[in-house]
Amino acid sequence: MDNTIMLTDSHLLSILQLASPALPVGAYSYSEGLETLVENGIIADALHLKLWLKAELLCGAIRLEAAVMVRSQQSAKMNDAESLCRWNLWLSAARETEELRASSWQMGRSLIQLLGKLEPQIVPIANAVGNPCNYAIAFGIAIAHWQINIKAALLGYLHSWASNLITAGVKLIPLGQTAGQQLLLDLQPLLSAAALEILALEDDQLACCSWGLSLASMQHETQYTRLFRS
C-alpha cells in the first residue's frame, strides 16, 4: 500500500509550526506521570522509557486524544460546532485525573488564544466550542483551517507528544541528548503504525488501557518534589 503523503510547502511548514516544541502552549511543563515513574524507579533508563512510550502508543490514552483530534478536524472542516462541543465534552470526561484534564485544558486554551491572534477567522468556531477547550480539539481546528492532510497532522501530533515526553525523560532520568534522539528515531515505525490504526478507528472502538498512567498521575498530585506540573 502506498502511504506517501503529498504536502505543499505551506502545509508542511504549518504542521511543523504546530508540532514545534517552540509553540507557546506550555507542553514542556508536563511529564504525564513520568516524573512519578522515575521517582519510584519504574523508569530508570532509555529502554524503560522506550517500553513505556511503546505501551502508550499501542493501548494508552494518547490514542484517544489523537482519535478525537481527527474527529475535531472533520467537525471543524464541516463547521459543525455541535459535534466539536460533543467531542470536547467527551474527551474531558475521558481524562482519568485532575492533572491530566487540567493540562489538556491549559494547552488547549493557550493554542486557541494563539490561533485567534494568528488567524482571526478561527475565532467564531473556537467561541462555539467555548472554554475549557481540550488541546486535541484546538489542534484539530487549526489543521482544518490550514487544510493540512490529516495523516500528516496526526503524525505531527504523535511526534510532538513523543518528543515532549522524551525531553522530560532526558531531564528526569537523566538521559543524554544523543540517547533521547536515538529513542525518538527508534519510535518512528511505531508512530507511523499507530497513526494508521488511529485513522481506522470507529467511534465505538475508542477505548484505552492506561491505568499505569492514571496511578502515576494521581501520585504526582501529592509528590513532594516536582519539576513538572503533571
mmCIF file of C-alpha atoms in Angstrom:
data_model
loop_
_atom_site.group_PDB
_atom_site.id
_atom_site.type_symbol
_atom_site.label_atom_id
_atom_site.label_comp_id
_atom_site.label_asym_id
_atom_site.label_seq_id
_atom_site.Cartn_x
_atom_site.Cartn_y
_atom_site.Cartn_z
ATOM 1 C CA MET A 1 0.000 0.000 0.000
ATOM 2 C CA ASP A 2 1.329 3.462 -0.912
ATOM 3 C CA ASN A 3 1.486 5.586 2.224
ATOM 4 C CA THR A 4 3.030 8.613 0.510
ATOM 5 C CA ILE A 5 1.809 11.966 1.852
ATOM 6 C CA MET A 6 1.773 14.863 -0.590
ATOM 7 C CA LEU A 7 2.091 18.287 1.067
ATOM 8 C CA THR A 8 2.547 21.777 -0.275
ATOM 9 C CA ASP A 9 5.335 23.827 1.257
ATOM 10 C CA SER A 10 2.737 25.874 3.128
ATOM 11 C CA HIS A 11 1.076 22.789 4.624
ATOM 12 C CA LEU A 12 4.413 21.277 5.624
ATOM 13 C CA LEU A 13 5.533 24.477 7.315
ATOM 14 C CA SER A 14 2.185 24.777 9.100
ATOM 15 C CA ILE A 15 2.352 21.287 10.602
ATOM 16 C CA LEU A 16 5.986 21.844 11.582
ATOM 17 C CA GLN A 17 4.900 25.010 13.377
ATOM 18 C CA LEU A 18 2.083 23.237 15.208
ATOM 19 C CA ALA A 19 4.316 20.312 16.219
ATOM 20 C CA SER A 20 7.260 22.509 17.194
ATOM 21 C CA PRO A 21 8.471 22.483 20.835
ATOM 22 C CA ALA A 22 8.683 26.266 20.432
ATOM 23 C CA LEU A 23 4.887 26.512 20.132
ATOM 24 C CA PRO A 24 3.936 28.576 23.214
ATOM 25 C CA VAL A 25 1.323 26.277 24.720
ATOM 26 C CA GLY A 26 3.280 25.058 27.764
ATOM 27 C CA ALA A 27 3.754 21.416 26.715
ATOM 28 C CA TYR A 28 7.292 21.450 28.152
ATOM 29 C CA SER A 29 5.893 21.814 31.680
ATOM 30 C CA TYR A 30 4.107 18.430 31.678
ATOM 31 C CA SER A 31 5.540 14.932 32.072
ATOM 32 C CA GLU A 32 2.263 12.909 32.050
ATOM 33 C CA GLY A 33 3.248 10.857 35.084
ATOM 34 C CA LEU A 34 6.868 10.260 34.028
ATOM 35 C CA GLU A 35 8.147 12.242 36.999
ATOM 36 C CA THR A 36 6.412 9.834 39.387
ATOM 37 C CA LEU A 37 7.609 6.781 37.470
ATOM 38 C CA VAL A 38 11.210 7.982 37.571
ATOM 39 C CA GLU A 39 10.910 8.911 41.261
ATOM 40 C CA ASN A 40 9.644 5.397 42.040
ATOM 41 C CA GLY A 41 12.371 3.713 39.972
ATOM 42 C CA ILE A 42 9.924 2.227 37.463
ATOM 43 C CA ILE A 43 11.586 4.086 34.591
ATOM 44 C CA ALA A 44 15.356 4.172 35.106
ATOM 45 C CA ASP A 45 16.919 4.205 31.649
ATOM 46 C CA ALA A 46 16.276 4.657 27.932
ATOM 47 C CA LEU A 47 14.962 1.116 27.496
ATOM 48 C CA HIS A 48 12.365 1.530 30.244
ATOM 49 C CA LEU A 49 11.241 4.822 28.722
ATOM 50 C CA LYS A 50 11.006 3.242 25.270
ATOM 51 C CA LEU A 51 8.841 0.402 26.595
ATOM 52 C CA TRP A 52 6.563 2.879 28.391
ATOM 53 C CA LEU A 53 6.089 5.024 25.297
ATOM 54 C CA LYS A 54 5.518 1.937 23.165
ATOM 55 C CA ALA A 55 2.797 0.717 25.536
ATOM 56 C CA GLU A 56 1.128 4.133 25.475
ATOM 57 C CA LEU A 57 1.128 4.191 21.670
ATOM 58 C CA LEU A 58 -0.264 0.669 21.469
ATOM 59 C CA CYS A 59 -3.070 0.977 24.025
ATOM 60 C CA GLY A 60 -2.748 4.197 26.044
ATOM 61 C CA ALA A 61 -4.649 7.441 26.371
ATOM 62 C CA ILE A 62 -2.694 9.167 23.597
ATOM 63 C CA ARG A 63 -4.654 7.051 21.117
ATOM 64 C CA LEU A 64 -7.920 8.537 22.401
ATOM 65 C CA GLU A 65 -6.551 12.069 22.231
ATOM 66 C CA ALA A 66 -5.299 11.566 18.700
ATOM 67 C CA ALA A 67 -8.550 9.934 17.568
ATOM 68 C CA VAL A 68 -10.556 12.846 18.964
ATOM 69 C CA MET A 69 -8.177 15.257 17.234
ATOM 70 C CA VAL A 70 -9.014 13.554 13.933
ATOM 71 C CA ARG A 71 -12.734 13.879 14.657
ATOM 72 C CA SER A 72 -12.388 17.515 15.647
ATOM 73 C CA GLN A 73 -10.664 18.209 12.326
ATOM 74 C CA GLN A 74 -13.549 16.596 10.475
ATOM 75 C CA SER A 75 -16.121 18.547 12.500
ATOM 76 C CA ALA A 76 -14.313 21.869 12.081
ATOM 77 C CA LYS A 77 -13.941 21.248 8.351
ATOM 78 C CA MET A 78 -17.743 20.950 8.125
ATOM 79 C CA ASN A 79 -18.217 23.881 10.528
ATOM 80 C CA ASP A 80 -20.126 21.509 12.805
ATOM 81 C CA ALA A 81 -19.925 23.282 16.170
ATOM 82 C CA GLU A 82 -22.316 20.829 17.819
ATOM 83 C CA SER A 83 -20.053 17.883 17.006
ATOM 84 C CA LEU A 84 -16.965 19.787 18.182
ATOM 85 C CA CYS A 85 -18.623 20.555 21.502
ATOM 86 C CA ARG A 86 -19.693 16.943 21.927
ATOM 87 C CA TRP A 87 -16.177 15.597 21.335
ATOM 88 C CA ASN A 88 -14.712 18.252 23.602
ATOM 89 C CA LEU A 89 -17.005 17.166 26.438
ATOM 90 C CA TRP A 90 -16.313 13.512 25.685
ATOM 91 C CA LEU A 91 -12.553 13.981 25.928
ATOM 92 C CA SER A 92 -12.836 15.977 29.147
ATOM 93 C CA ALA A 93 -14.868 13.142 30.664
ATOM 94 C CA ALA A 94 -12.325 10.566 29.471
ATOM 95 C CA ARG A 95 -9.431 12.199 31.334
ATOM 96 C CA GLU A 96 -8.517 9.971 34.268
ATOM 97 C CA THR A 97 -7.142 12.554 36.719
ATOM 98 C CA GLU A 98 -7.453 16.217 37.560
ATOM 99 C CA GLU A 99 -3.859 16.883 36.474
ATOM 100 C CA LEU A 100 -4.267 15.293 33.047
ATOM 101 C CA ARG A 101 -7.521 17.141 32.433
ATOM 102 C CA ALA A 102 -6.038 20.448 33.595
ATOM 103 C CA SER A 103 -3.013 20.064 31.306
ATOM 104 C CA SER A 104 -5.239 19.358 28.296
ATOM 105 C CA TRP A 105 -7.423 22.371 29.109
ATOM 106 C CA GLN A 106 -4.492 24.714 29.690
ATOM 107 C CA MET A 107 -2.721 23.743 26.460
ATOM 108 C CA GLY A 108 -5.999 23.932 24.545
ATOM 109 C CA ARG A 109 -6.745 27.389 25.910
ATOM 110 C CA SER A 110 -3.243 28.605 25.038
ATOM 111 C CA LEU A 111 -3.437 27.220 21.485
ATOM 112 C CA ILE A 112 -6.887 28.687 20.866
ATOM 113 C CA GLN A 113 -5.733 32.111 22.089
ATOM 114 C CA LEU A 114 -2.669 31.914 19.844
ATOM 115 C CA LEU A 115 -4.701 30.828 16.827
ATOM 116 C CA GLY A 116 -7.184 33.635 17.416
ATOM 117 C CA LYS A 117 -4.369 36.157 17.131
ATOM 118 C CA LEU A 118 -2.729 34.483 14.140
ATOM 119 C CA GLU A 119 -5.925 33.553 12.292
ATOM 120 C CA PRO A 120 -8.931 35.665 13.404
ATOM 121 C CA GLN A 121 -11.188 33.614 11.118
ATOM 122 C CA ILE A 122 -10.913 30.782 13.628
ATOM 123 C CA VAL A 123 -12.474 32.809 16.445
ATOM 124 C CA PRO A 124 -16.166 32.041 15.707
ATOM 125 C CA ILE A 125 -15.725 28.241 15.718
ATOM 126 C CA ALA A 126 -13.435 28.464 18.756
ATOM 127 C CA ASN A 127 -16.028 30.538 20.608
ATOM 128 C CA ALA A 128 -18.667 27.967 19.736
ATOM 129 C CA VAL A 129 -16.611 25.269 21.499
ATOM 130 C CA GLY A 130 -16.130 27.555 24.488
ATOM 131 C CA ASN A 131 -13.866 27.225 27.500
ATOM 132 C CA PRO A 132 -12.442 24.820 28.561
ATOM 133 C CA CYS A 133 -11.231 23.540 25.211
ATOM 134 C CA ASN A 134 -9.048 20.443 25.099
ATOM 135 C CA TYR A 135 -5.732 20.613 23.274
ATOM 136 C CA ALA A 136 -6.724 17.906 20.774
ATOM 137 C CA ILE A 137 -9.810 19.921 19.825
ATOM 138 C CA ALA A 138 -7.812 23.121 19.324
ATOM 139 C CA PHE A 139 -5.235 21.224 17.250
ATOM 140 C CA GLY A 140 -7.987 19.778 15.062
ATOM 141 C CA ILE A 141 -9.472 23.234 14.490
ATOM 142 C CA ALA A 142 -6.057 24.522 13.406
ATOM 143 C CA ILE A 143 -5.366 21.773 10.872
ATOM 144 C CA ALA A 144 -8.885 22.068 9.454
ATOM 145 C CA HIS A 145 -8.396 25.802 8.945
ATOM 146 C CA TRP A 146 -4.995 25.307 7.312
ATOM 147 C CA GLN A 147 -6.310 22.335 5.281
ATOM 148 C CA ILE A 148 -3.463 20.063 6.338
ATOM 149 C CA ASN A 149 -3.520 16.411 5.285
ATOM 150 C CA ILE A 150 -4.987 14.503 8.228
ATOM 151 C CA LYS A 151 -2.370 11.749 8.252
ATOM 152 C CA ALA A 152 0.457 14.296 8.216
ATOM 153 C CA ALA A 153 -1.259 16.195 11.022
ATOM 154 C CA LEU A 154 -1.706 13.011 13.038
ATOM 155 C CA LEU A 155 1.962 12.085 12.625
ATOM 156 C CA GLY A 156 2.891 15.588 13.750
ATOM 157 C CA TYR A 157 0.618 15.307 16.787
ATOM 158 C CA LEU A 158 2.065 11.943 17.843
ATOM 159 C CA HIS A 159 5.650 13.012 17.157
ATOM 160 C CA SER A 160 5.168 16.145 19.253
ATOM 161 C CA TRP A 161 3.776 14.037 22.129
ATOM 162 C CA ALA A 162 6.673 11.574 21.979
ATOM 163 C CA SER A 163 9.268 14.316 21.655
ATOM 164 C CA ASN A 164 7.906 16.135 24.695
ATOM 165 C CA LEU A 165 7.961 13.031 26.901
ATOM 166 C CA ILE A 166 11.431 12.037 25.721
ATOM 167 C CA THR A 167 12.638 15.538 26.579
ATOM 168 C CA ALA A 168 11.116 15.095 30.037
ATOM 169 C CA GLY A 169 12.906 11.752 30.329
ATOM 170 C CA VAL A 170 16.217 13.325 29.314
ATOM 171 C CA LYS A 171 15.847 15.752 32.229
ATOM 172 C CA LEU A 172 14.440 13.342 34.812
ATOM 173 C CA ILE A 173 16.259 10.011 34.415
ATOM 174 C CA PRO A 174 18.568 11.652 33.232
ATOM 175 C CA LEU A 175 19.492 10.648 29.684
ATOM 176 C CA GLY A 176 21.991 12.165 27.277
ATOM 177 C CA GLN A 177 20.698 14.190 24.371
ATOM 178 C CA THR A 178 22.003 11.579 21.923
ATOM 179 C CA ALA A 179 20.143 8.800 23.739
ATOM 180 C CA GLY A 180 16.968 10.862 23.567
ATOM 181 C CA GLN A 181 17.310 11.430 19.837
ATOM 182 C CA GLN A 182 18.078 7.744 19.245
ATOM 183 C CA LEU A 183 14.914 6.829 21.111
ATOM 184 C CA LEU A 184 12.859 9.244 19.036
ATOM 185 C CA LEU A 185 14.347 7.738 15.878
ATOM 186 C CA ASP A 186 13.618 4.191 17.083
ATOM 187 C CA LEU A 187 9.963 5.128 17.665
ATOM 188 C CA GLN A 188 9.363 6.293 14.088
ATOM 189 C CA PRO A 189 7.981 2.966 12.767
ATOM 190 C CA LEU A 190 5.674 2.690 15.766
ATOM 191 C CA LEU A 191 4.443 6.268 15.335
ATOM 192 C CA SER A 192 3.626 5.523 11.695
ATOM 193 C CA ALA A 193 1.817 2.287 12.558
ATOM 194 C CA ALA A 194 -0.141 3.955 15.364
ATOM 195 C CA ALA A 195 -1.255 6.747 13.034
ATOM 196 C CA LEU A 196 -2.702 4.254 10.545
ATOM 197 C CA GLU A 197 -4.503 2.353 13.312
ATOM 198 C CA ILE A 198 -5.952 5.537 14.815
ATOM 199 C CA LEU A 199 -7.230 6.717 11.449
ATOM 200 C CA ALA A 200 -9.088 3.409 11.054
ATOM 201 C CA LEU A 201 -10.814 3.510 14.446
ATOM 202 C CA GLU A 202 -14.599 3.696 14.542
ATOM 203 C CA ASP A 203 -16.316 5.725 17.257
ATOM 204 C CA ASP A 204 -17.324 2.626 19.230
ATOM 205 C CA GLN A 205 -13.697 1.428 19.223
ATOM 206 C CA LEU A 206 -12.411 4.410 21.198
ATOM 207 C CA ALA A 207 -11.001 2.812 24.337
ATOM 208 C CA CYS A 208 -7.677 2.598 26.114
ATOM 209 C CA CYS A 209 -5.883 0.745 28.884
ATOM 210 C CA SER A 210 -3.973 3.441 30.767
ATOM 211 C CA TRP A 211 -4.270 2.538 34.450
ATOM 212 C CA GLY A 212 -0.486 2.879 34.829
ATOM 213 C CA LEU A 213 -0.672 6.474 33.633
ATOM 214 C CA SER A 214 -3.667 7.122 35.885
ATOM 215 C CA LEU A 215 -1.914 5.839 39.012
ATOM 216 C CA ALA A 216 1.283 7.741 38.201
ATOM 217 C CA SER A 217 -0.672 10.941 37.622
ATOM 218 C CA MET A 218 -2.636 10.598 40.880
ATOM 219 C CA GLN A 219 0.577 10.049 42.836
ATOM 220 C CA HIS A 220 2.178 13.051 41.157
ATOM 221 C CA GLU A 221 -0.516 15.331 42.589
ATOM 222 C CA THR A 222 0.972 14.806 46.070
ATOM 223 C CA GLN A 223 4.610 14.169 45.152
ATOM 224 C CA TYR A 224 6.934 16.125 47.451
ATOM 225 C CA THR A 225 9.446 17.417 44.888
ATOM 226 C CA ARG A 226 8.342 18.173 41.350
ATOM 227 C CA LEU A 227 9.842 19.743 38.248
ATOM 228 C CA PHE A 228 6.706 19.275 36.124
ATOM 229 C CA ARG A 229 3.045 20.217 36.527
ATOM 230 C CA SER A 230 1.848 16.679 35.732
#
